[in-house]
mmCIF file of C-alpha atoms in Angstrom:
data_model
loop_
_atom_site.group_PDB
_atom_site.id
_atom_site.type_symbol
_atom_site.label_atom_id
_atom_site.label_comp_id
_atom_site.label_asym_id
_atom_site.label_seq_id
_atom_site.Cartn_x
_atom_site.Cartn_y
_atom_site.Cartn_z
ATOM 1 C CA UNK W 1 20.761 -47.224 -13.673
ATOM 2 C CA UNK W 2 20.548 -50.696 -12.973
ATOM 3 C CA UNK W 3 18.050 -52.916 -15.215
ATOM 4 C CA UNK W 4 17.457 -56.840 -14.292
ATOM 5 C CA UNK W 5 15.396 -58.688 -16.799
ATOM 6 C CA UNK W 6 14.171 -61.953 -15.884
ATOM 7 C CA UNK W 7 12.184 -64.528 -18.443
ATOM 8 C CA UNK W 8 9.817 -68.289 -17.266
ATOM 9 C CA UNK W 9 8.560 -70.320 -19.560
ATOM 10 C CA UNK W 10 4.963 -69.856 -20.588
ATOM 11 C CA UNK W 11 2.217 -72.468 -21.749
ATOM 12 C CA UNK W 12 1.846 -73.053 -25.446
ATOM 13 C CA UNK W 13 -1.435 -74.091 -24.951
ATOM 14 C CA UNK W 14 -2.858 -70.954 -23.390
ATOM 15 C CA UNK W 15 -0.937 -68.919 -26.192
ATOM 16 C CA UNK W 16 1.699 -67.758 -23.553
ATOM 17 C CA UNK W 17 5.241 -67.574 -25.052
ATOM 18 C CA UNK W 18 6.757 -66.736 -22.064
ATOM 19 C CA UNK W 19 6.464 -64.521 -18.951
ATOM 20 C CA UNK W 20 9.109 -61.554 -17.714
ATOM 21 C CA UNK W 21 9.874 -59.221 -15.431
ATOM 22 C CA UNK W 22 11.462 -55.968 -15.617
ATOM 23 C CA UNK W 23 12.865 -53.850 -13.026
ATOM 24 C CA UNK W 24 14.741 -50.581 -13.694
ATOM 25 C CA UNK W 25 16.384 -49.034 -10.432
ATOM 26 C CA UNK W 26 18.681 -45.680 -10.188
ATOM 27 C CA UNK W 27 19.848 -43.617 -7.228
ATOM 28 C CA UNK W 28 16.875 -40.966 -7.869
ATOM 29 C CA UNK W 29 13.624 -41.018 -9.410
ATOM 30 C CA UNK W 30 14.221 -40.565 -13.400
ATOM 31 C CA UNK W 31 12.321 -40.874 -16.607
ATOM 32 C CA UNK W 32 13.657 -43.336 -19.336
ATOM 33 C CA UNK W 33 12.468 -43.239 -22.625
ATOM 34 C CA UNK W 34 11.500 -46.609 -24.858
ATOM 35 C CA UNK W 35 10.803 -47.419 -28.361
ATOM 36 C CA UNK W 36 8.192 -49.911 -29.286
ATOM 37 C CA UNK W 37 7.726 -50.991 -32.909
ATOM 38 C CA UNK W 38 5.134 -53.113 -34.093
ATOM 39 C CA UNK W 39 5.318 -57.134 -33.081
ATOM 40 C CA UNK W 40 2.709 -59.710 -34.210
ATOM 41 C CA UNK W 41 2.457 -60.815 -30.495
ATOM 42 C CA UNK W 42 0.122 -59.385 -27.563
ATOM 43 C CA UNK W 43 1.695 -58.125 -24.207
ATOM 44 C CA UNK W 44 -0.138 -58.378 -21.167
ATOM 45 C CA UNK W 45 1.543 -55.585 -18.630
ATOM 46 C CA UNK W 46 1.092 -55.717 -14.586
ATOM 47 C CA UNK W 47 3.088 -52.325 -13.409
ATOM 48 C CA UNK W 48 3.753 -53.377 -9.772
ATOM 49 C CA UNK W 49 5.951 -50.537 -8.943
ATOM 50 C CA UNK W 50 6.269 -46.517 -11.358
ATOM 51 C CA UNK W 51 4.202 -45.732 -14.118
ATOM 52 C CA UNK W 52 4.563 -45.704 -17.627
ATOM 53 C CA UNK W 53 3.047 -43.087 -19.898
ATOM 54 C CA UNK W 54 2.503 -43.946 -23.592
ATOM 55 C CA UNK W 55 2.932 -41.500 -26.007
ATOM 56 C CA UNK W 56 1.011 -42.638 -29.655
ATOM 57 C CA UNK W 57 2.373 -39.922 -32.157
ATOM 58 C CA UNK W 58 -0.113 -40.852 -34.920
ATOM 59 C CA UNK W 59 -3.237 -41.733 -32.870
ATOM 60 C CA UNK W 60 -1.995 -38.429 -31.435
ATOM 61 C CA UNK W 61 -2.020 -39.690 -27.831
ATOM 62 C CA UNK W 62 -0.680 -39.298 -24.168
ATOM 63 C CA UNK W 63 -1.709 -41.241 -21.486
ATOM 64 C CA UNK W 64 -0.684 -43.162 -18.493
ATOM 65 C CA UNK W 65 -1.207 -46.992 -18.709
ATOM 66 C CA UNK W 66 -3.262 -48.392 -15.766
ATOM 67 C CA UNK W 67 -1.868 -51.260 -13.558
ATOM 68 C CA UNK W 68 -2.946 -54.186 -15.855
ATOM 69 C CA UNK W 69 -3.453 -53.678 -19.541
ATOM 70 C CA UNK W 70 -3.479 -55.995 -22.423
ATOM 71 C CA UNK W 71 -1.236 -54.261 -25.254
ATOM 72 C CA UNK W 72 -3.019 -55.642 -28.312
ATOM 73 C CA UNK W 73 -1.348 -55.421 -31.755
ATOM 74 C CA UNK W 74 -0.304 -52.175 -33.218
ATOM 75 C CA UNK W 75 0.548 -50.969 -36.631
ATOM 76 C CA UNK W 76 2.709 -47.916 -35.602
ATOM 77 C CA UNK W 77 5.614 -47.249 -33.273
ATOM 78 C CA UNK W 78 5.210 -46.258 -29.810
ATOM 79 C CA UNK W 79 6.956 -44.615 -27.009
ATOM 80 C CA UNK W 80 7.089 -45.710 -23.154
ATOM 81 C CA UNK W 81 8.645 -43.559 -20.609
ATOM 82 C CA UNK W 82 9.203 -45.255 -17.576
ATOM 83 C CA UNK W 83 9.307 -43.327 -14.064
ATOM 84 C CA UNK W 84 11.462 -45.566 -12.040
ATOM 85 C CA UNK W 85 12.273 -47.592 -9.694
ATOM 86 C CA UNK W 86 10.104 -49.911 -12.114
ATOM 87 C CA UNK W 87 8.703 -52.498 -11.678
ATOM 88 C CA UNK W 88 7.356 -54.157 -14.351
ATOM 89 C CA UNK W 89 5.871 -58.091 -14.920
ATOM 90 C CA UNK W 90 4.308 -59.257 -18.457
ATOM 91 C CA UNK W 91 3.337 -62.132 -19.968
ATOM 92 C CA UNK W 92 4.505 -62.226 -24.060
ATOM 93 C CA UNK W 93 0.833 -63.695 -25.927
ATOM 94 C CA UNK W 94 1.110 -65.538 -29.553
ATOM 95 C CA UNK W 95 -1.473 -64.846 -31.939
ATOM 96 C CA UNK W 96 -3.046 -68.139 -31.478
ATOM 97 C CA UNK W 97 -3.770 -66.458 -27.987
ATOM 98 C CA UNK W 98 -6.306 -64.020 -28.962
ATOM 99 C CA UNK W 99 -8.136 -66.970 -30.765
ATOM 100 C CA UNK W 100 -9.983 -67.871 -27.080
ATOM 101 C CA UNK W 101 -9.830 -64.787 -25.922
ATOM 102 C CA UNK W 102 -13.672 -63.762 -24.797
ATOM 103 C CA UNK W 103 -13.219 -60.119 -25.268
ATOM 104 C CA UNK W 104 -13.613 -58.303 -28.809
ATOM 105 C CA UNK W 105 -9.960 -57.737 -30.443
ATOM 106 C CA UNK W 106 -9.082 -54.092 -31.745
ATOM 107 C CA UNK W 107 -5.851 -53.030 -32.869
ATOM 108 C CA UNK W 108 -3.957 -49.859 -31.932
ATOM 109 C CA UNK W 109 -5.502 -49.843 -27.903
ATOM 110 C CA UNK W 110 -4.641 -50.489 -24.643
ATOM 111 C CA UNK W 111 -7.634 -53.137 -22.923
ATOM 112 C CA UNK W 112 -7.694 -52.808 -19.084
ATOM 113 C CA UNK W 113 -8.109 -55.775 -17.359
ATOM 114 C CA UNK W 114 -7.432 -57.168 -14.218
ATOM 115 C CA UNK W 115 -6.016 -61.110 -14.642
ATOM 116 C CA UNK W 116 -4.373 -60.333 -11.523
ATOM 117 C CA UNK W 117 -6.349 -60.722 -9.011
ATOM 118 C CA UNK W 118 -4.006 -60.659 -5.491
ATOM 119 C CA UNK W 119 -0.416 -59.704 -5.062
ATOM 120 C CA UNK W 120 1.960 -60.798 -7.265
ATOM 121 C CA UNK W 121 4.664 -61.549 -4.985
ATOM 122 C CA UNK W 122 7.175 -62.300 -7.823
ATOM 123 C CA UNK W 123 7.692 -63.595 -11.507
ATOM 124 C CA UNK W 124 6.453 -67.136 -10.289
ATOM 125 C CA UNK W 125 2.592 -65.731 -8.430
ATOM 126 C CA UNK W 126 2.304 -63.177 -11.685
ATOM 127 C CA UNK W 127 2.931 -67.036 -13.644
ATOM 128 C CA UNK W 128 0.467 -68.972 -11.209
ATOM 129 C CA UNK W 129 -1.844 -65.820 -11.379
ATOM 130 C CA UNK W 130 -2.196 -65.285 -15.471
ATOM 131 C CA UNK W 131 -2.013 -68.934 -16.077
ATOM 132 C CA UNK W 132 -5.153 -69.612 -13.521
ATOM 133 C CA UNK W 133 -6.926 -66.609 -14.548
ATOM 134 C CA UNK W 134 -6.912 -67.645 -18.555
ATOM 135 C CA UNK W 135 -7.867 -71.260 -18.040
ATOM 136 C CA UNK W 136 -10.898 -69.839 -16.598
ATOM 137 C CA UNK W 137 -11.480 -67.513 -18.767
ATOM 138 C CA UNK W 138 -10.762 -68.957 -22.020
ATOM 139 C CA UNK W 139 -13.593 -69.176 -24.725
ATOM 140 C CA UNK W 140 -12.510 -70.678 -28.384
ATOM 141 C CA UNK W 141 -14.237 -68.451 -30.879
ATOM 142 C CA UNK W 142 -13.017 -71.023 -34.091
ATOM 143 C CA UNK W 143 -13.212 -74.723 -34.388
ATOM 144 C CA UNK W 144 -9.251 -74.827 -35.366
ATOM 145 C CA UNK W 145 -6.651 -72.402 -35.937
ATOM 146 C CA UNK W 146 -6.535 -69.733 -38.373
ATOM 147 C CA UNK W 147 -2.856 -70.542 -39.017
ATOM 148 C CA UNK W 148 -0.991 -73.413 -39.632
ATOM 149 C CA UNK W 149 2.728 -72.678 -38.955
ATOM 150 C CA UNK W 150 3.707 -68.602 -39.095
ATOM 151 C CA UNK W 151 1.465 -67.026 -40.807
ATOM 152 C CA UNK W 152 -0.009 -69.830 -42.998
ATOM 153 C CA UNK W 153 -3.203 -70.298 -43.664
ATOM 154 C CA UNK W 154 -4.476 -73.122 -42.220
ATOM 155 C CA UNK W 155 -6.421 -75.890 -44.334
ATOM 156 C CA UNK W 156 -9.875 -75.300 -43.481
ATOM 157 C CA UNK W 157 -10.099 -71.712 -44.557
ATOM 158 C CA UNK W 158 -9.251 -73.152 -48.301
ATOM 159 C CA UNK W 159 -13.150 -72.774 -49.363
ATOM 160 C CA UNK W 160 -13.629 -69.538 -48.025
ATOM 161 C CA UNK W 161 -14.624 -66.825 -49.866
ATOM 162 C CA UNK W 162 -11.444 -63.923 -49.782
ATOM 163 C CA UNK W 163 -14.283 -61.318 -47.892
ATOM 164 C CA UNK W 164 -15.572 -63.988 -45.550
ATOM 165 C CA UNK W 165 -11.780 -64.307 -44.821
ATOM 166 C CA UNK W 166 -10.680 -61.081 -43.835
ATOM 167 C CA UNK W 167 -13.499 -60.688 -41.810
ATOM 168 C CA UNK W 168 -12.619 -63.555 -39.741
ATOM 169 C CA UNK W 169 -8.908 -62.042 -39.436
ATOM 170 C CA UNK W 170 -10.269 -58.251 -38.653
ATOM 171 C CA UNK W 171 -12.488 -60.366 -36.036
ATOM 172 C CA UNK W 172 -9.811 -62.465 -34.506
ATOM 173 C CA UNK W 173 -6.816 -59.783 -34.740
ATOM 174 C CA UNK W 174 -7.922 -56.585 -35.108
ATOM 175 C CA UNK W 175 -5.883 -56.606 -38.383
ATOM 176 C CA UNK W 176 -6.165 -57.716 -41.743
ATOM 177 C CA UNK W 177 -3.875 -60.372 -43.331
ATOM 178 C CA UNK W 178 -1.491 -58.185 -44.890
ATOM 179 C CA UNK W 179 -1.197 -55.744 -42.170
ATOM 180 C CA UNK W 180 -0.011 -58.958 -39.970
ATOM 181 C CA UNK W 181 1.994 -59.639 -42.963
ATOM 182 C CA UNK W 182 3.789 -56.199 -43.289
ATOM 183 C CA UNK W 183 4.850 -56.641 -39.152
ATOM 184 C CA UNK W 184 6.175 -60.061 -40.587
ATOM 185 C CA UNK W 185 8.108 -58.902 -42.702
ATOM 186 C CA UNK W 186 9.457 -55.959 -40.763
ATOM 187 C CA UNK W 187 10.632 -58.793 -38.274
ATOM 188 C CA UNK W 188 12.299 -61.360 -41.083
ATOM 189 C CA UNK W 189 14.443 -58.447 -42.072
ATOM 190 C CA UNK W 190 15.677 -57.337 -38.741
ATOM 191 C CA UNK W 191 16.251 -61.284 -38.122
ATOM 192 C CA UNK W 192 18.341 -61.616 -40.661
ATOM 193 C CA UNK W 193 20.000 -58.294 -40.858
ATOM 194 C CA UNK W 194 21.137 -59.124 -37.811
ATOM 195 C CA UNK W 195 22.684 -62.426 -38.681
ATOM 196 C CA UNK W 196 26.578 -60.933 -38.599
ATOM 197 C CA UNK W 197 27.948 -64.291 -38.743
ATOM 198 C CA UNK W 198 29.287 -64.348 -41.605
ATOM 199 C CA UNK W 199 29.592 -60.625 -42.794
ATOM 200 C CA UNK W 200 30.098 -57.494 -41.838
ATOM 201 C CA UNK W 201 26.628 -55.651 -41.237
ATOM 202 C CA UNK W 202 25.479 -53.683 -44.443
ATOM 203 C CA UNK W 203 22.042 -53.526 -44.304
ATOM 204 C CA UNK W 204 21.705 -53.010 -48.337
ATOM 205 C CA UNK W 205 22.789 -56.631 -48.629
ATOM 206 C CA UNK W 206 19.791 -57.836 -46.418
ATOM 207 C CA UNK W 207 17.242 -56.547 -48.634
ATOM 208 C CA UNK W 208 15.195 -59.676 -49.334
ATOM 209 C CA UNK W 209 13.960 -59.253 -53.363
ATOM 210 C CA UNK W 210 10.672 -61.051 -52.548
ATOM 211 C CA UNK W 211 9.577 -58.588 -49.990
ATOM 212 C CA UNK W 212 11.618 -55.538 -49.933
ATOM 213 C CA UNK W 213 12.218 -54.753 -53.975
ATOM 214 C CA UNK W 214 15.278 -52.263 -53.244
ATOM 215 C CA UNK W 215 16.828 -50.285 -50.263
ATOM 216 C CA UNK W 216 14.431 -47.312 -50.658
ATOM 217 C CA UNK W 217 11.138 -49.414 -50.624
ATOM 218 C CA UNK W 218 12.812 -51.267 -47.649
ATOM 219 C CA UNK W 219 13.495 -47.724 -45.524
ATOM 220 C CA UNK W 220 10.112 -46.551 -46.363
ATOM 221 C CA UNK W 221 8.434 -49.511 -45.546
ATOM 222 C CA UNK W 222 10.390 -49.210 -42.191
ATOM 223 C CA UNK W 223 10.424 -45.592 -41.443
ATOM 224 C CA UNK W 224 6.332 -46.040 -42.021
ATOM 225 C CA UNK W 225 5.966 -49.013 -39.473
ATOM 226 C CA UNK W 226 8.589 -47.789 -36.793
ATOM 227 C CA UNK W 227 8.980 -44.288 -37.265
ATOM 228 C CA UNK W 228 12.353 -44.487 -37.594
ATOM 229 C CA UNK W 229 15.003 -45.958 -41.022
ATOM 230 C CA UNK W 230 16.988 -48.831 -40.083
ATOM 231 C CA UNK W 231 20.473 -47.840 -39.093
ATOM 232 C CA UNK W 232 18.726 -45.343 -36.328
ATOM 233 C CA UNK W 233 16.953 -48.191 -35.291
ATOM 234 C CA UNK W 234 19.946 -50.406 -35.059
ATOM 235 C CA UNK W 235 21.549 -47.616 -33.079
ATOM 236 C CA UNK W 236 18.204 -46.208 -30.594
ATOM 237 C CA UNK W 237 17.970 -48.213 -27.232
ATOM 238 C CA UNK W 238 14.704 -50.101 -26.711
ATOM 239 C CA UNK W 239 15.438 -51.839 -23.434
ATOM 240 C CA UNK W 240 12.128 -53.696 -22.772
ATOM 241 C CA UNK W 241 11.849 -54.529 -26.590
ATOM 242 C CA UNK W 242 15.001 -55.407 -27.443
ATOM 243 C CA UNK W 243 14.658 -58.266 -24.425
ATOM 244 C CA UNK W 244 11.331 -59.115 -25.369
ATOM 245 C CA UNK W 245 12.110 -59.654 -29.038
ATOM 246 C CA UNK W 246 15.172 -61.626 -28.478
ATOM 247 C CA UNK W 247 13.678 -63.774 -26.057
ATOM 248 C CA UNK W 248 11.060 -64.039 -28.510
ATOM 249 C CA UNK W 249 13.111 -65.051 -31.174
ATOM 250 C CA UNK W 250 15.023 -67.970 -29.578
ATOM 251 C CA UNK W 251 11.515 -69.134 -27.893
ATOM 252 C CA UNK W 252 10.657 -69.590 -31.389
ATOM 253 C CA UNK W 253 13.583 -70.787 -33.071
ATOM 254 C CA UNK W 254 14.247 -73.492 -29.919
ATOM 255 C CA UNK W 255 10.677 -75.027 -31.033
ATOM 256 C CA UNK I 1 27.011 -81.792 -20.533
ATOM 257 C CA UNK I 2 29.594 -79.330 -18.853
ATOM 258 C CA UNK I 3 28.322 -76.010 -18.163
ATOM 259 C CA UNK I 4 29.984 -72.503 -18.943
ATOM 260 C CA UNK I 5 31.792 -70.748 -15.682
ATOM 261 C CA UNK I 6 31.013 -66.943 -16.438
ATOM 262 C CA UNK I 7 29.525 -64.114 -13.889
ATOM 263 C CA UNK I 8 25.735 -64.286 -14.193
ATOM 264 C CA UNK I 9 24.436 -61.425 -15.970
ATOM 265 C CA UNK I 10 21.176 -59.667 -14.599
ATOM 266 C CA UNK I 11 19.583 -60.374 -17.668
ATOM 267 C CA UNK I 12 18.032 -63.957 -18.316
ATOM 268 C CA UNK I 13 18.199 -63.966 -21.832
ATOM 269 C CA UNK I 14 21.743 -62.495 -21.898
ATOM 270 C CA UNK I 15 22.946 -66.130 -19.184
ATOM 271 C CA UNK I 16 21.228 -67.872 -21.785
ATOM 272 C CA UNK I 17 22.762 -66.206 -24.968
ATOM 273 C CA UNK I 18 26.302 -67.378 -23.096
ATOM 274 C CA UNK I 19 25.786 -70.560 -23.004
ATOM 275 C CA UNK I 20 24.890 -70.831 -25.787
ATOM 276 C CA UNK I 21 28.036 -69.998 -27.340
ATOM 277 C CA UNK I 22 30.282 -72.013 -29.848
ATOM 278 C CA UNK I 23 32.986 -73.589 -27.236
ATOM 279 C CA UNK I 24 35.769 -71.949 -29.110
ATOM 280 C CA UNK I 25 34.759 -68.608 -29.552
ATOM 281 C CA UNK I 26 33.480 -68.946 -25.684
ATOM 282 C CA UNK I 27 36.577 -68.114 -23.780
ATOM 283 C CA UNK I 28 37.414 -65.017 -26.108
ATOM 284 C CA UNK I 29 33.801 -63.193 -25.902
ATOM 285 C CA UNK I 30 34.207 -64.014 -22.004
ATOM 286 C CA UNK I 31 37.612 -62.413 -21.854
ATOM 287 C CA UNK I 32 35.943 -59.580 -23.896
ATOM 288 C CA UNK I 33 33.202 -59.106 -21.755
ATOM 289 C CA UNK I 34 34.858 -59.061 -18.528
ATOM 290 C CA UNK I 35 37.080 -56.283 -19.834
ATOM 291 C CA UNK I 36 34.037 -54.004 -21.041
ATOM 292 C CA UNK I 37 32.147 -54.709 -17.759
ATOM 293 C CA UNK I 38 35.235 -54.014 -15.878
ATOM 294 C CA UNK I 39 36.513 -50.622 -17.219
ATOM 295 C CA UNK I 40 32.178 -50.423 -17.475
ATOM 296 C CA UNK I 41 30.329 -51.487 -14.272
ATOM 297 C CA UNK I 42 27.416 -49.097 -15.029
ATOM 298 C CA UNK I 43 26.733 -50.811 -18.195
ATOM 299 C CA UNK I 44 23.584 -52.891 -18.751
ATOM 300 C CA UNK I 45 23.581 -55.597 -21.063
ATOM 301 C CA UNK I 46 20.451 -57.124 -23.036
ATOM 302 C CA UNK I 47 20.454 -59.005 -26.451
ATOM 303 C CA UNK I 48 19.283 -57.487 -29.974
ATOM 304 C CA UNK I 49 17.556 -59.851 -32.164
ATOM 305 C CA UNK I 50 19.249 -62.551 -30.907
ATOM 306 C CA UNK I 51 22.581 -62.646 -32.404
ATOM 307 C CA UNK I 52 24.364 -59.421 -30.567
ATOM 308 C CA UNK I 53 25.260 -58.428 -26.780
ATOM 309 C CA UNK I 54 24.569 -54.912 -26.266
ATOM 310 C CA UNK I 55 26.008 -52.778 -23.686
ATOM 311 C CA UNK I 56 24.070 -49.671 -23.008
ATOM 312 C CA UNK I 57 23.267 -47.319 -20.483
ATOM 313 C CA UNK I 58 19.791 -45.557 -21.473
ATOM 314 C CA UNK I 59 21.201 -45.904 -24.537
ATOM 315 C CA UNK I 60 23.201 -48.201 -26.623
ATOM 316 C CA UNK I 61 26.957 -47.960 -26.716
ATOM 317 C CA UNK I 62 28.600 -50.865 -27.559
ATOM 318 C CA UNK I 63 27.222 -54.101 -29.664
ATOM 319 C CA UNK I 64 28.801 -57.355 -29.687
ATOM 320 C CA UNK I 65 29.389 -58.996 -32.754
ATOM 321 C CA UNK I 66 30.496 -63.224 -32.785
ATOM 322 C CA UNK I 67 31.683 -64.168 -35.884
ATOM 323 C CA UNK I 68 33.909 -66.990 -37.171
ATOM 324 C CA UNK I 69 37.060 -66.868 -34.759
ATOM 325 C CA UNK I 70 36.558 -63.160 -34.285
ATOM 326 C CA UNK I 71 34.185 -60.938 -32.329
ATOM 327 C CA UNK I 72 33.763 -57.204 -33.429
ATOM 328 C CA UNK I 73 33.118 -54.645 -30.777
ATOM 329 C CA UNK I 74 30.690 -52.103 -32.960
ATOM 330 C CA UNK I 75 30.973 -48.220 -30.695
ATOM 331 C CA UNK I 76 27.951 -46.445 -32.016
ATOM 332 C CA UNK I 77 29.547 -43.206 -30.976
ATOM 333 C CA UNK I 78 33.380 -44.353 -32.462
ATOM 334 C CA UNK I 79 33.761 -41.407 -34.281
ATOM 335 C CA UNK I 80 34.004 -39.590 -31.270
ATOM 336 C CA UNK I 81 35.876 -41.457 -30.068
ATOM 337 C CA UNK I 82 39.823 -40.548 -29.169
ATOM 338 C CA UNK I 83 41.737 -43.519 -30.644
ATOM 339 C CA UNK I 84 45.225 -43.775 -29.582
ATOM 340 C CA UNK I 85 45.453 -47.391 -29.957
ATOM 341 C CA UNK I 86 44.773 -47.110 -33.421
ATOM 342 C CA UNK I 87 42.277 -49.879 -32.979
ATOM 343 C CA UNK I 88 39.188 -48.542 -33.906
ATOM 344 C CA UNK I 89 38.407 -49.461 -37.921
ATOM 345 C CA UNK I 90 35.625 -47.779 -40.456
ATOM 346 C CA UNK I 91 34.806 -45.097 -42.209
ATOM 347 C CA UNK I 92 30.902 -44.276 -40.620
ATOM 348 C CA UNK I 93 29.355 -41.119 -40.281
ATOM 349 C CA UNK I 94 29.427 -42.203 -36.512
ATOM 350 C CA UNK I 95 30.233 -45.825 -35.686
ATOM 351 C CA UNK I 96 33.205 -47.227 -35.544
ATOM 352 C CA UNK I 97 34.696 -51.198 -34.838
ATOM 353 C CA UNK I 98 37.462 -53.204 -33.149
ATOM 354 C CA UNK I 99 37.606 -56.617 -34.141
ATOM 355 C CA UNK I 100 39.729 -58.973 -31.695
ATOM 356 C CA UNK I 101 40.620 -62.431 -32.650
ATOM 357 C CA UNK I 102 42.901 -63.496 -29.732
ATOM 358 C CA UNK I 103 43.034 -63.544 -25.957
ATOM 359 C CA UNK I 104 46.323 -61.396 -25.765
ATOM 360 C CA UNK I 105 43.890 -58.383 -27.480
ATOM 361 C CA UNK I 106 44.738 -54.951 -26.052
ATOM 362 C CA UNK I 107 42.659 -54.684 -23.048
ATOM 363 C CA UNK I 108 44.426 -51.603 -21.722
ATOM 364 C CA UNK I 109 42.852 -50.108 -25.262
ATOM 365 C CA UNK I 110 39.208 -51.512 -24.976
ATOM 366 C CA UNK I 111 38.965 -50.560 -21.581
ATOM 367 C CA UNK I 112 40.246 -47.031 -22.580
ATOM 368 C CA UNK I 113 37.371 -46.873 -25.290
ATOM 369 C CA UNK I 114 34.950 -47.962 -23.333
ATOM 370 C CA UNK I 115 35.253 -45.632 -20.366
ATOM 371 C CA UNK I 116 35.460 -42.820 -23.168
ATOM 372 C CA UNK I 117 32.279 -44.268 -24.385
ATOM 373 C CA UNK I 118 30.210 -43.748 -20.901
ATOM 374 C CA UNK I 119 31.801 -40.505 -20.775
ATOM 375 C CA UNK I 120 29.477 -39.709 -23.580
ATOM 376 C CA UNK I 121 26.581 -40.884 -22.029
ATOM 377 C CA UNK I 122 26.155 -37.168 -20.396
#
């Protein structure tokens, strides 16, 4: 099985992190599976070449993703299984994205939509393509930011009232504040649990007190989110994750 | 700035991870991975959360691990492994690791382990 991954820079003013490509090749059609845990970023797919079916275990669905899809933000794990040769190009979406983007925002769904509009030749058309398609279409539902840096609140939500608040967040997101906050703090502890540097890897000594009180509140809090405790999700495969999240964490950290 | 002579990996983020690298732990993870992709040629490799190389298959077999003057080579399926190097450290219900701190490491022994390691992958 041969797998090429391939990553352009995006536009941080459109809310684009970056954009990717996937392909997966072997010598005969096969299935591969994928884990997907929750991310506080928004994926927009364009399946050029296979399929991939989605299996939701607690919305207790199957289904085939169409061509172009918008993955919005999810609470629970999910599972891909690719039919290859794959494929695949996406563009990686911050949450300041979703702040001009026209549609309503749900969480847990798949939105089809079609920002593609002719062939996307290769990683740079799919770039030209998106880019074009969501300076035309973008429509700023707030006067600034909800956050500041991360997840903090910016300034001019200081006044609000805490209801008037999370309806903005449900309205923007799909998700409350601390449901964005719990996939944050999934993602700080796999960050640093998987700072080795120093240390041999023992995930009891990455249990951050101000979020995780002990191991077991940490592997529950995990197991709930991803479906899975942490040292089986250190050891399960998740190829277009793992490359996504990585990628995702130096875009970030290079800022 | 010089730039890093290595074989290109497939992977974007992987080329980038590279050359990245601390100069002096450069030429050992190098050595390292030319060995594992050698005795491996079927292997894939992607990055996990930034800090480790991962060589898989459809699954992951073998993570990469740079620490100070030392990289640890972490076999998910080590247990199973058949270690007659003696090479192959912890006490895991499955995993098990080889650190290597020096170019003359044993490659004859990491290749060994890591075509034992796709044998697996059936």
């Amino acid at each position: 099985m041969n797998i090429t991954f391939r990553k352009l820079a995006g536009d941080p003013s459109l809310g684009i992190v970056f954009f990717w490509m996937m392909t997966i090749e072997s010598g005969s059609p096969a299935s591969v599976k994928d884990q997907f845990i929750p991310e506080l970023f928004f994926d927009y797919l364009y399946i050029k070449t296979g399929t991939i079916q989605c299996v939701d275990k607690v919305g207790e669905r199957r289904f085939n993703l169409p061509e172009q899809v918008l993955k919005m933000l999810f609470t629970h794990a999910l599972e891909f299984t690719y039919s290859t040769p794959l494929m695949l190009f996406g563009a990686r979406l911050s949450l300041r994205f979703v702040e001009s983007f026209p549609a309503e925002v749900k969480a847990n769904c798949f939105l089809n939509q079609a920002w593609v509009k002719e062939e996307a030749r290769d990683l740079e058309s799919f770039k030209r393509l998106v880019e074009g398609h969501l300076r035309e279409n973008r429509r700023e539902k707030f006067s600034y930011p909800l956050f500041s840096s991360g997840l903090n609140e910016s300034g001019w939500l200081v006044n609000f009232s805490p209801r008037h608040k999370r309806r903005l967040y449900t309205a923007a997101f799909g998700l409350s504040r601390k449901e964005l906050q719990n996939i944050h703090n999934l993602h700080a502890f796999l960050e640093q649990a998987c700072d080795f540097s120093l240390q041999n890897p023992r995930i009891i000594q990455h249990v951050t007190p101000d979020v995780f009180y002990d191991q077991p509140h940490l592997n529950h809090a995990f197991k709930k989110m991803t479906g899975l405790s942490p040292v089986e999700y250190f050891q399960a495969s998740s190829i277009l994750q793992d490359n996504l999240m990585s990628a995702s964490y130096n875009e970030i950290s290079d800022v | 700035m010089e730039s890093m002579k290595f074989k290109r990996s497939k992977n974007d983020i992987v080329n980038e991870y590279i050359e990245k690298l601390d100069k002096e732990i450069a030429p050992l993870f190098l050595d390292i991975r030319g060995c594992v992709l050698a005795a491996g040629p079927s292997f894939n490799e992607s990055i996990k959360w930034k800090n480790c190389l991962v060589y898989g298959t459809t699954k992951n077999h073998i993570q990469t691990v740079v620490g100070k003057g030392k990289i640890s080579l972490i076999f998910f399926e080590g247990v199973s492994l058949d270690d007659k190097y003696g090479l192959l450290e912890g006490d895991g219900s499955k995993a098990r690791t080889m650190r290597i701190t020096s170019l003359d490491f044993n490659k004859k022994a990491l290749a060994d382990y890591v075509k034992q390691s796709l044998k697996m992958d059936k």
